[in-house]
Coordinates of C-alpha atoms and ligand atoms in Angstrom, one line a residue:
M96 CA 0.0 0.0 0.0
K97 CA 1.2 3.4 -0.8
S98 CA 0.8 6.2 1.6
I99 CA 0.8 9.9 0.8
S100 CA 0.3 11.7 4.1
K101 CA 2.2 15.0 3.6
K102 CA -0.2 17.7 4.2
M103 CA -0.8 20.4 1.6
P104 CA -1.6 24.0 2.7
K105 CA -5.2 23.7 1.9
S106 CA -5.7 20.7 4.1
D107 CA -8.8 20.7 6.3
D108 CA -7.5 17.6 7.9
I109 CA -9.3 14.8 6.1
S110 CA -7.6 11.5 6.0
I111 CA -9.0 8.7 4.0
K112 CA -8.4 5.0 3.2
L113 CA -9.1 4.8 -0.5
L114 CA -9.6 1.6 -2.5
L115 CA -8.8 2.7 -6.0
I116 CA -10.0 0.3 -8.7
E117 CA -7.9 1.5 -11.7
D118 CA -5.8 -0.3 -14.2
S119 CA -3.8 2.7 -15.3
E120 CA -1.0 3.7 -12.9
N121 CA -0.7 7.1 -14.5
D122 CA -4.4 7.8 -14.1
A123 CA -4.1 6.7 -10.5
L124 CA -1.2 9.0 -9.8
I125 CA -3.0 12.0 -11.4
L126 CA -6.1 11.3 -9.2
I127 CA -4.0 11.0 -6.0
Y128 CA -2.1 14.1 -6.9
H129 CA -5.4 15.9 -7.3
L130 CA -6.6 14.7 -3.9
K131 CA -3.3 15.7 -2.3
K132 CA -3.5 19.1 -3.9
E133 CA -6.9 19.6 -2.3
G134 CA -5.5 18.8 1.1
I135 CA -6.6 15.2 1.6
N136 CA -4.3 12.7 3.3
V137 CA -4.7 9.4 1.4
E138 CA -3.8 5.9 2.2
Y139 CA -4.6 3.9 -0.9
E140 CA -4.4 0.6 -2.6
R141 CA -4.7 0.1 -6.4
V142 CA -6.5 -3.0 -7.7
Y143 CA -8.0 -3.9 -11.0
S144 CA -9.3 -7.4 -11.1
E145 CA -12.2 -9.3 -9.5
V146 CA -9.8 -11.4 -7.3
T147 CA -7.8 -8.4 -6.0
V148 CA -10.9 -6.4 -5.4
R149 CA -12.3 -9.2 -3.2
E150 CA -9.0 -9.6 -1.4
A151 CA -8.8 -5.9 -0.6
L152 CA -12.3 -5.9 0.7
K153 CA -11.7 -8.9 2.9
N154 CA -8.4 -7.6 4.3
K155 CA -9.2 -4.0 5.2
K156 CA -11.8 -1.5 6.0
W157 CA -12.1 1.3 3.4
D158 CA -13.6 4.8 3.7
I159 CA -14.2 5.2 0.1
V160 CA -13.9 3.5 -3.3
I161 CA -13.1 5.2 -6.5
S162 CA -13.5 3.0 -9.5
D163 CA -12.6 3.4 -13.2
Y164 CA -15.5 2.2 -15.3
A165 CA -13.7 0.5 -18.2
M166 CA -10.7 -1.8 -17.6
P167 CA -9.2 -4.7 -19.6
G168 CA -11.1 -7.8 -18.3
F169 CA -13.0 -6.1 -15.6
D170 CA -15.2 -3.0 -15.2
G171 CA -16.8 -0.7 -12.7
G172 CA -20.2 -2.4 -13.1
E173 CA -18.7 -5.8 -12.1
A174 CA -17.0 -4.1 -9.1
L175 CA -20.3 -2.7 -8.0
K176 CA -21.8 -6.2 -8.1
I177 CA -19.1 -7.5 -5.8
F178 CA -20.0 -4.8 -3.3
K179 CA -23.6 -5.7 -3.5
E180 CA -23.0 -9.4 -3.1
M181 CA -20.6 -8.9 -0.1
D182 CA -23.2 -6.4 1.3
I183 CA -20.5 -3.8 1.8
E184 CA -21.7 -0.2 2.5
I185 CA -18.8 2.1 1.3
P186 CA -19.3 5.3 -0.7
F187 CA -18.5 4.2 -4.3
I188 CA -17.6 6.9 -6.8
M189 CA -17.4 5.9 -10.5
I190 CA -15.0 7.8 -12.8
S191 CA -14.6 7.3 -16.5
G192 CA -13.2 9.0 -19.5
T193 CA -15.6 7.5 -22.1
I194 CA -19.0 6.4 -21.1
G195 CA -22.2 8.2 -21.9
E196 CA -25.2 9.5 -19.8
D197 CA -27.2 6.3 -20.1
V198 CA -24.4 4.1 -18.6
A199 CA -23.9 6.7 -15.9
V200 CA -27.5 6.5 -14.9
Q201 CA -27.4 2.7 -14.9
T202 CA -24.3 2.8 -12.7
M203 CA -26.0 5.0 -10.2
R204 CA -29.0 2.7 -10.2
N205 CA -26.7 -0.2 -9.5
G206 CA -25.5 1.4 -6.3
A207 CA -22.8 3.9 -7.1
H208 CA -23.0 7.1 -5.1
D209 CA -21.6 9.5 -7.7
Y210 CA -20.3 9.5 -11.2
L211 CA -17.4 11.8 -12.5
M212 CA -15.6 12.3 -15.8
K213 CA -11.8 11.9 -15.7
D214 CA -11.2 15.1 -17.6
N215 CA -13.1 17.1 -15.0
L216 CA -12.1 16.2 -11.5
T217 CA -13.1 19.5 -9.9
R218 CA -16.1 17.8 -8.4
L219 CA -14.1 14.9 -6.9
V220 CA -13.1 16.4 -3.5
P221 CA -16.5 17.9 -2.7
A222 CA -18.1 14.6 -3.8
I223 CA -15.7 12.6 -1.4
K224 CA -16.5 15.0 1.5
R225 CA -20.2 14.8 0.9
E226 CA -20.1 11.0 0.5
L227 CA -18.1 10.6 3.7
I228 CA -20.7 12.6 5.6
E229 CA -23.6 10.7 4.1
A230 CA -21.9 7.4 4.8
K231 CA -21.5 8.3 8.4
N232 CA -25.2 9.4 8.5
R233 CA -26.2 6.0 7.0
R234 CA -24.0 4.2 9.5
D235 CA -25.4 6.2 12.5
K236 CA -28.9 5.5 11.3
K237 CA -28.2 1.8 10.9
K238 CA -26.7 1.7 14.4
N239 CA -29.6 3.6 15.9
L240 CA -32.0 1.3 14.2
A241 CA -30.1 -1.8 15.5
E242 CA -30.1 -0.4 19.0
L243 CA -33.8 0.4 18.7
I244 CA -34.5 -3.2 17.6
I245 CA -32.4 -4.6 20.5
A246 CA -34.2 -2.3 23.0
K247 CA -37.6 -3.3 21.6
E248 CA -36.7 -7.0 21.8
R249 CA -35.5 -6.5 25.4
A250 CA -38.7 -4.7 26.3
E251 CA -40.8 -7.5 24.7
E252 CA -38.7 -10.2 26.4
S253 CA -39.0 -8.4 29.8
D254 CA -42.8 -8.0 29.2
R255 CA -43.1 -11.6 28.3
L256 CA -41.1 -12.6 31.4
K257 CA -43.1 -10.3 33.6
S258 CA -46.4 -11.8 32.4
S259 CA -45.1 -15.3 32.7
F260 CA -43.7 -14.4 36.2
L261 CA -47.1 -12.9 37.3
A262 CA -49.0 -16.0 36.0
T263 CA -46.5 -18.3 37.8
M264 CA -46.5 -16.2 41.0
S265 CA -50.3 -16.1 41.0
H266 CA -50.3 -19.9 40.7
E267 CA -47.6 -20.4 43.2
L268 CA -49.2 -18.1 45.9
R269 CA -52.7 -19.5 45.3
T270 CA -51.6 -23.2 45.6
P271 CA -50.6 -23.1 49.3
L272 CA -53.3 -20.5 50.1
N273 CA -55.9 -22.8 48.6
S274 CA -54.9 -25.5 51.2
I275 CA -54.7 -23.0 54.0
I276 CA -58.1 -21.4 53.4
G277 CA -59.7 -24.7 52.4
F278 CA -58.6 -26.8 55.4
A279 CA -59.1 -24.0 57.9
E280 CA -62.7 -23.6 56.6
L281 CA -63.2 -27.4 56.9
I282 CA -61.9 -27.4 60.5
A283 CA -64.1 -24.4 61.4
N284 CA -67.4 -25.6 59.8
D285 CA -67.4 -29.4 59.6
I286 CA -67.4 -32.0 62.3
F287 CA -64.2 -34.0 62.3
S288 CA -62.4 -36.5 64.5
Y289 CA -59.5 -35.2 66.6
E290 CA -57.1 -37.1 64.2
D291 CA -58.6 -35.3 61.2
V292 CA -58.2 -31.9 62.8
V293 CA -54.6 -32.7 63.6
E294 CA -53.9 -34.0 60.1
N295 CA -55.6 -30.9 58.5
S296 CA -53.7 -28.6 60.8
K297 CA -50.4 -30.2 59.7
L298 CA -51.3 -29.5 56.0
I299 CA -52.1 -25.9 56.9
Y300 CA -48.8 -25.6 58.6
Q301 CA -46.9 -27.1 55.7
S302 CA -48.7 -24.8 53.2
G303 CA -48.0 -21.8 55.4
H304 CA -44.3 -22.7 55.3
H305 CA -44.4 -23.1 51.6
L306 CA -45.9 -19.7 51.3
L307 CA -43.3 -18.3 53.7
A308 CA -40.4 -19.8 51.6
L309 CA -41.9 -18.1 48.5
I310 CA -42.1 -14.7 50.2
N311 CA -38.6 -15.1 51.5
D312 CA -37.4 -15.8 47.9
M313 CA -39.2 -12.7 46.6
F314 CA -37.7 -10.7 49.4
D315 CA -34.2 -12.0 48.8
F316 CA -34.6 -11.4 45.1
S317 CA -35.5 -7.7 45.6
L318 CA -32.6 -7.3 48.1
I319 CA -30.3 -8.7 45.5
E320 CA -31.7 -6.6 42.7
S321 CA -31.2 -3.4 44.8
G322 CA -27.7 -4.6 45.8
E323 CA -28.7 -4.6 49.5
L324 CA -28.1 -8.3 50.3
K325 CA -26.1 -8.4 53.5
I326 CA -23.6 -11.2 54.2
N327 CA -22.8 -12.2 57.7
K328 CA -19.9 -14.6 57.8
T329 CA -19.1 -16.9 60.7
E330 CA -17.3 -20.2 61.2
I331 CA -19.7 -23.0 60.4
S332 CA -19.5 -26.8 60.5
I333 CA -20.3 -28.2 57.1
N334 CA -21.1 -31.6 58.4
K335 CA -23.5 -30.3 61.1
I336 CA -25.4 -28.3 58.4
L337 CA -25.6 -31.4 56.2
D338 CA -26.9 -33.5 59.2
K339 CA -29.6 -30.9 59.7
L340 CA -30.5 -30.9 56.0
E341 CA -30.6 -34.7 56.0
I342 CA -33.2 -34.7 58.8
D343 CA -35.2 -31.9 57.1
F344 CA -35.2 -33.5 53.7
G345 CA -35.7 -37.0 55.2
R346 CA -39.3 -35.9 55.8
D347 CA -39.8 -35.4 52.1
N348 CA -42.5 -37.8 50.9
K349 CA -40.3 -39.4 48.1
V350 CA -37.4 -39.9 50.6
R351 CA -39.6 -41.2 53.4
T352 CA -41.2 -43.8 51.2
G353 CA -37.9 -44.8 49.7
V354 CA -38.8 -43.8 46.1
I355 CA -35.7 -41.6 46.2
K356 CA -32.5 -42.5 48.1
L357 CA -31.1 -39.4 49.6
I358 CA -27.4 -39.8 50.4
F359 CA -25.1 -37.3 52.1
E360 CA -21.3 -37.8 51.7
K361 CA -19.2 -36.0 54.2
D362 CA -15.6 -35.8 53.0
F363 CA -14.1 -34.2 56.1
E364 CA -14.1 -35.3 59.7
Y365 CA -16.3 -33.5 62.2
G366 CA -14.2 -30.8 63.8
K367 CA -12.1 -30.4 60.6
D368 CA -15.1 -29.4 58.5
E369 CA -15.1 -25.7 59.3
L370 CA -15.9 -23.1 56.7
Y371 CA -16.0 -19.3 57.1
T372 CA -19.1 -18.2 55.3
D373 CA -22.7 -17.0 55.8
N374 CA -24.5 -19.8 57.6
I375 CA -28.0 -18.9 56.7
K376 CA -27.3 -18.2 53.0
F377 CA -25.2 -21.3 52.7
R378 CA -28.0 -23.5 54.0
Q379 CA -30.5 -21.6 51.8
V380 CA -28.4 -22.4 48.6
L381 CA -28.0 -26.0 49.5
S382 CA -31.6 -26.4 50.5
N383 CA -32.7 -24.9 47.3
L384 CA -30.5 -27.3 45.2
I385 CA -31.6 -30.3 47.2
G386 CA -35.3 -29.2 47.0
N387 CA -34.9 -28.9 43.2
A388 CA -33.2 -32.3 42.9
L389 CA -36.1 -33.9 44.8
K390 CA -38.7 -32.0 42.8
F391 CA -37.2 -32.8 39.4
T392 CA -36.5 -36.5 40.2
E393 CA -39.3 -39.0 40.0
K394 CA -37.3 -41.9 41.5
G395 CA -33.8 -42.9 42.0
L396 CA -31.0 -41.1 43.8
V397 CA -30.1 -37.7 45.1
K398 CA -26.6 -37.4 46.4
V399 CA -25.2 -34.4 48.3
G400 CA -21.5 -33.9 49.1
Y401 CA -18.4 -31.7 48.9
K402 CA -14.6 -31.9 48.3
A403 CA -11.7 -29.6 48.6
I404 CA -10.3 -28.2 45.4
K405 CA -7.8 -25.5 44.2
D406 CA -8.4 -23.0 41.4
D407 CA -5.9 -22.2 38.7
A408 CA -4.2 -19.6 40.9
G409 CA -3.8 -22.2 43.7
N410 CA -6.6 -20.7 46.0
N411 CA -8.4 -23.2 48.2
F412 CA -12.1 -23.8 47.6
I413 CA -14.7 -26.3 48.7
E414 CA -16.8 -27.6 45.9
F415 CA -20.3 -28.7 46.9
F416 CA -22.5 -30.8 44.7
V417 CA -26.1 -32.0 44.5
K418 CA -26.5 -34.8 42.0
D419 CA -29.8 -36.3 41.0
S420 CA -31.1 -39.0 38.6
G421 CA -34.0 -36.8 37.5
I422 CA -35.4 -35.4 34.3
G423 CA -32.2 -33.4 33.3
I424 CA -31.9 -30.1 31.6
P425 CA -31.5 -29.5 27.9
E426 CA -28.1 -28.0 27.0
N427 CA -29.6 -24.8 25.6
M428 CA -31.3 -24.2 28.9
Q429 CA -28.3 -24.9 31.2
D430 CA -27.3 -21.2 31.4
V431 CA -30.8 -19.7 31.1
I432 CA -32.1 -21.4 34.3
F433 CA -29.7 -19.3 36.4
E434 CA -31.5 -16.2 35.2
R435 CA -34.4 -14.8 37.2
F436 CA -37.9 -16.2 36.5
R437 CA -36.6 -18.7 34.0
Q438 CA -37.7 -22.3 33.9
V439 CA -37.3 -25.1 31.4
E440 CA -41.0 -25.3 31.2
E441 CA -42.5 -21.9 30.8
T442 CA -46.0 -22.9 29.6
H443 CA -49.3 -23.3 31.4
T444 CA -48.8 -27.1 31.2
R445 CA -45.9 -27.0 33.6
R446 CA -45.7 -30.2 35.5
F447 CA -43.6 -28.7 38.4
G448 CA -44.3 -25.9 40.7
G449 CA -41.9 -23.0 41.4
A450 CA -41.4 -19.4 40.7
G451 CA -38.1 -19.6 38.8
L452 CA -36.3 -17.6 41.4
G453 CA -34.4 -20.2 43.4
L454 CA -31.4 -20.7 41.1
S455 CA -31.0 -17.0 40.3
I456 CA -30.9 -16.2 44.0
S457 CA -28.6 -19.0 44.7
K458 CA -26.2 -18.0 42.0
R459 CA -26.0 -14.4 43.2
I460 CA -25.6 -15.5 46.8
I461 CA -22.7 -17.8 45.9
E462 CA -21.1 -15.0 43.9
F463 CA -21.5 -12.6 46.9
L464 CA -19.8 -15.3 49.0
G465 CA -16.9 -15.5 46.6
G466 CA -17.8 -18.7 44.8
K467 CA -19.0 -19.9 41.4
N468 CA -21.9 -22.0 40.2
R469 CA -22.2 -24.5 37.4
V470 CA -24.3 -27.4 36.2
E471 CA -23.8 -30.6 34.3
S472 CA -26.8 -32.3 33.0
Q473 CA -28.2 -34.8 30.5
V474 CA -31.8 -35.0 29.6
G475 CA -33.4 -38.2 31.0
K476 CA -30.3 -39.0 33.0
G477 CA -30.0 -36.4 35.7
S478 CA -28.2 -33.2 36.7
T479 CA -25.4 -32.3 39.0
F480 CA -25.3 -28.7 40.4
Y481 CA -22.0 -27.5 41.7
F482 CA -21.0 -24.4 43.7
T483 CA -17.7 -23.4 45.3
L484 CA -17.0 -21.4 48.4
P485 CA -13.6 -20.0 49.4
F486 CA -11.9 -22.2 51.9
D487 CA -9.1 -20.9 54.0
R488 CA -8.1 -23.2 56.9
E489 CA -5.7 -20.6 58.3
S490 CA -8.5 -18.1 59.0
I491 CA -10.6 -20.7 60.9
K492 CA -10.6 -20.9 64.6
E493 CA -12.8 -23.1 66.7
V494 CA -16.3 -23.9 65.6
P495 CA -18.5 -22.0 68.1
E496 CA -21.5 -23.7 69.6
I497 CA -24.8 -22.6 68.2
K498 CA -25.8 -19.9 70.6
F499 CA -29.6 -20.3 70.7
V500 CA -31.2 -23.7 70.6
A501 CA -34.9 -23.7 70.4
D502 CA -36.4 -26.3 72.6
K503 CA -39.8 -27.9 73.1
K504 CA -39.8 -27.5 76.9
L505 CA -42.9 -27.0 78.9
Y506 CA -42.7 -23.8 80.8
N507 CA -44.7 -22.8 83.9
W508 CA -45.1 -19.1 84.2
S509 CA -48.1 -19.1 86.5
E510 CA -46.5 -16.4 88.5
K511 CA -45.8 -14.2 85.5
K512 CA -47.8 -11.5 83.8
I513 CA -47.1 -10.6 80.2
L514 CA -48.4 -7.7 78.2
V515 CA -48.9 -8.4 74.5
V516 CA -49.0 -5.2 72.4
E517 CA -50.8 -6.2 69.2
D518 CA -53.4 -4.4 67.1
V519 CA -54.4 -7.3 64.9
D520 CA -56.9 -9.6 66.7
S521 CA -55.8 -12.9 65.0
N522 CA -52.2 -12.2 65.8
Y523 CA -53.0 -11.4 69.4
K524 CA -55.1 -14.6 69.6
L525 CA -52.2 -16.6 68.2
V526 CA -49.7 -15.3 70.8
E527 CA -52.3 -15.8 73.6
M528 CA -52.8 -19.4 72.6
M529 CA -49.1 -20.0 72.3
L530 CA -48.8 -18.8 75.9
R531 CA -51.8 -20.6 77.2
K532 CA -50.0 -23.8 78.3
T533 CA -47.5 -21.8 80.2
N534 CA -50.2 -20.5 82.5
A535 CA -48.9 -17.0 82.3
K536 CA -51.3 -14.2 82.8
V537 CA -51.7 -12.4 79.5
I538 CA -53.1 -9.0 78.9
R539 CA -53.3 -7.0 75.8
A540 CA -52.8 -3.4 74.5
V541 CA -53.9 -2.5 71.0
N542 CA -51.6 0.4 70.5
G543 CA -48.4 2.0 71.8
I544 CA -50.0 4.6 73.9
E545 CA -52.1 2.0 75.7
A546 CA -49.0 -0.1 76.2
I547 CA -47.2 2.8 77.9
E548 CA -50.2 3.4 80.1
K549 CA -50.4 -0.2 81.1
C550 CA -46.7 -0.4 81.9
K551 CA -47.0 2.7 84.0
S552 CA -50.0 1.5 86.0
D553 CA -49.6 -2.2 86.3
K554 CA -46.8 -3.0 88.7
E555 CA -47.3 -6.8 88.3
L556 CA -46.1 -6.9 84.7
D557 CA -43.0 -9.0 84.0
L558 CA -42.6 -8.7 80.2
V559 CA -43.8 -6.9 77.1
I560 CA -44.2 -8.5 73.8
M561 CA -44.2 -5.6 71.4
D562 CA -45.5 -5.6 67.9
I563 CA -43.5 -3.0 65.9
R564 CA -46.0 -1.8 63.4
L565 CA -48.8 -0.2 65.4
P566 CA -51.3 2.5 64.8
D567 CA -50.5 6.0 66.3
L568 CA -47.2 5.2 68.0
S569 CA -44.8 2.7 66.6
G570 CA -43.5 -0.2 68.7
Y571 CA -40.0 1.3 68.6
D572 CA -41.2 4.6 70.0
A573 CA -43.4 3.0 72.6
T574 CA -40.4 0.8 73.7
K575 CA -38.2 3.9 74.0
R576 CA -40.8 5.6 76.3
I577 CA -41.2 2.4 78.4
K578 CA -37.4 2.1 78.7
E579 CA -37.1 5.7 79.8
M580 CA -39.5 5.0 82.6
C581 CA -38.1 1.6 83.5
P582 CA -34.8 0.7 81.8
D583 CA -34.7 -2.9 83.0
F584 CA -38.2 -3.8 81.9
P585 CA -37.8 -6.6 79.4
V586 CA -39.3 -6.0 75.9
L587 CA -39.4 -8.6 73.2
A588 CA -40.0 -7.1 69.7
Q589 CA -41.9 -9.0 67.0
T590 CA -42.3 -7.8 63.4
S591 CA -43.5 -8.9 60.1
Y592 CA -40.8 -7.1 58.1
A593 CA -38.0 -9.5 59.0
L594 CA -35.6 -7.1 57.2
S595 CA -32.0 -7.8 58.0
G596 CA -31.7 -4.4 59.7
D597 CA -34.8 -4.9 61.8
R598 CA -33.0 -6.7 64.6
E599 CA -30.5 -3.9 65.0
I600 CA -33.3 -1.2 64.9
S601 CA -35.2 -3.1 67.6
L602 CA -32.2 -3.4 69.8
Q603 CA -31.3 0.2 69.3
A604 CA -34.8 1.2 70.3
G605 CA -34.1 -0.6 73.6
C606 CA -35.8 -3.9 72.9
D607 CA -34.0 -6.7 74.7
D608 CA -34.6 -9.2 71.9
Y609 CA -36.3 -9.6 68.6
I610 CA -38.4 -12.3 66.9
P611 CA -39.7 -12.2 63.3
K612 CA -43.2 -13.2 62.3
P613 CA -44.4 -15.8 61.5
L614 CA -43.6 -16.9 65.0
D615 CA -41.7 -20.1 65.6
K616 CA -43.4 -21.3 68.8
S617 CA -40.5 -23.0 70.5
L618 CA -38.1 -20.2 69.6
F619 CA -40.7 -17.7 70.8
L620 CA -41.1 -19.4 74.2
S621 CA -37.3 -19.9 74.7
K622 CA -36.8 -16.2 74.1
I623 CA -39.5 -15.2 76.6
N624 CA -38.0 -17.7 79.1
A625 CA -34.5 -16.2 78.7
L626 CA -35.9 -12.7 79.2
L627 CA -37.9 -13.7 82.3
K628 CA -34.9 -15.4 83.8
K629 CA -32.7 -12.3 83.1
K630 CA -35.3 -10.2 84.9
N631 CA -35.3 -12.5 87.9
T632 CA -31.6 -12.2 88.3
Q633 CA -31.7 -8.4 88.2
Ligands
ADP959 P1 -38.1 -23.2 40.3 O1 -37.6 -24.5 40.8 O2 -38.9 -22.4 41.3 O3 -38.8 -23.2 39.0 P2 -35.3 -22.5 40.1 O4 -34.7 -21.2 39.8 O5 -34.9 -23.2 41.3 O6 -36.9 -22.2 40.1 O7 -35.1 -23.4 38.8 C1 -35.3 -23.0 37.5 C2 -35.6 -24.1 36.6 O8 -34.4 -24.9 36.4 C3 -36.6 -25.0 37.1 O9 -37.9 -24.6 36.8 C4 -36.3 -26.3 36.2 O10 -36.8 -26.1 34.9 C5 -34.8 -26.2 36.2 N1 -34.1 -27.1 37.2 C6 -33.6 -26.6 38.4 N2 -33.1 -27.7 39.1 C7 -33.3 -28.8 38.3 C8 -32.9 -30.2 38.5 N3 -32.3 -30.7 39.5 N4 -33.3 -31.0 37.5 C9 -34.0 -30.6 36.4 N5 -34.3 -29.3 36.2 C10 -33.9 -28.4 37.1

């Protein structure tokens, strides 16, 4: 390639890469000289056969093409055809010393952008400048159009996902609600044996937990989306967590009846199985994967385990796996399922429940914890989901004992008086019934002001259970006022928000402890017991 870059005085700083289709070297030099004279820096290549034109187009990007019309064995018309065939959009200026008006018109129709006579090149530079601007405009327009099309497709995809998510959510929420409302109504209105009532209540309980899991998923999802997911790392024992999961999932119908064999493989010895990570989130991810494995496996095997591995840089990780012999996942869906709301079956004929959030949440949690996710799967044979977590034995001290163990003890608080601050009747009733077997005297306040009044006037009170969302005065403010009057008076906060910061806010307001709704009865009673004991020792 020849390069003529010396600037002429008239230059207004245009540099072009020119493909010159011209058989005559002299004509080419005259043309280049003309451009130079007009102040254009030219990098050019001269070609004059079909093969060399194609080569030049393949090898380099050109700003402009100037082509002679008549050449021995090749002509400008054929060159134009190559451009069309290769779908190349470059300004194409035809020059000729011989052809007439009709050929010129035909040339323009075939895609040339301008047509000039060799003996009058005064129009050449203005034509080049104009064509460069127009080419840029065409490119911008094309780019804008492409961007618009992508944006439109994204909007349509997001709309489609939203509708499919809403339909799925509606179904997923209604399914457990159907059981809860249906069985509760049966218990209330029909005459049943005691066993039936117990059985139906268990189903209500299970459905309620199912609903709670769904709400927690949605909640986690929105925290992840807004970047507010909080990680709380502690030292955990992998084996103990697997033991707990083994018990929980052992209750699954398919496992209980032996249709699926659930195996846990623990590679490390107890005591040497510590990992520094977020306990709750780690369990959540593993539970989600095991739950999926059981859901998508009709019969056979689900195996859970882990092993130590190193990455390419020599860093230590533990790789966990959940392997099943279930339906498997088609290859083209193996990445997609980690996206939010995505499921292999996205139609109304779905055989499996689920909102399509679990894996996307798990993936993000593992990334937050410094690990990676992947899946291997074969349709009809099964899937293995893997995730890694950083493993650094150096940083691990002793595994602490779990601080708070919920128990199923029977308490006798016949000497105690508890104030329950709760505006919603059914919630009050629930607390009152949970406390019934303890023989505690239970009284109620329906708002914060009444709570403060009762604390002031009733000297027999031992404890306040404070709902946080109350009409008039919030539970936090009521607690502050109660604590101002009597700093040692125990207050247990309960809230439906269950936000990660709620605990801190409750404690800052002066509450002695915090429990989220829905209430776990044994945990609730243990917390009350701890607070009553603390009060006694004061
Ligand atoms: P959900 O289970 O609520 O649909 P997930 O995000 O957990 O949502 O999973 C997304 C999809 O990935 C599932 O709907 C299913 O199509 C597929 N999938 C997940 N785990 C498995 C598995 N173990 N076997 C087969 N398919 C699975």
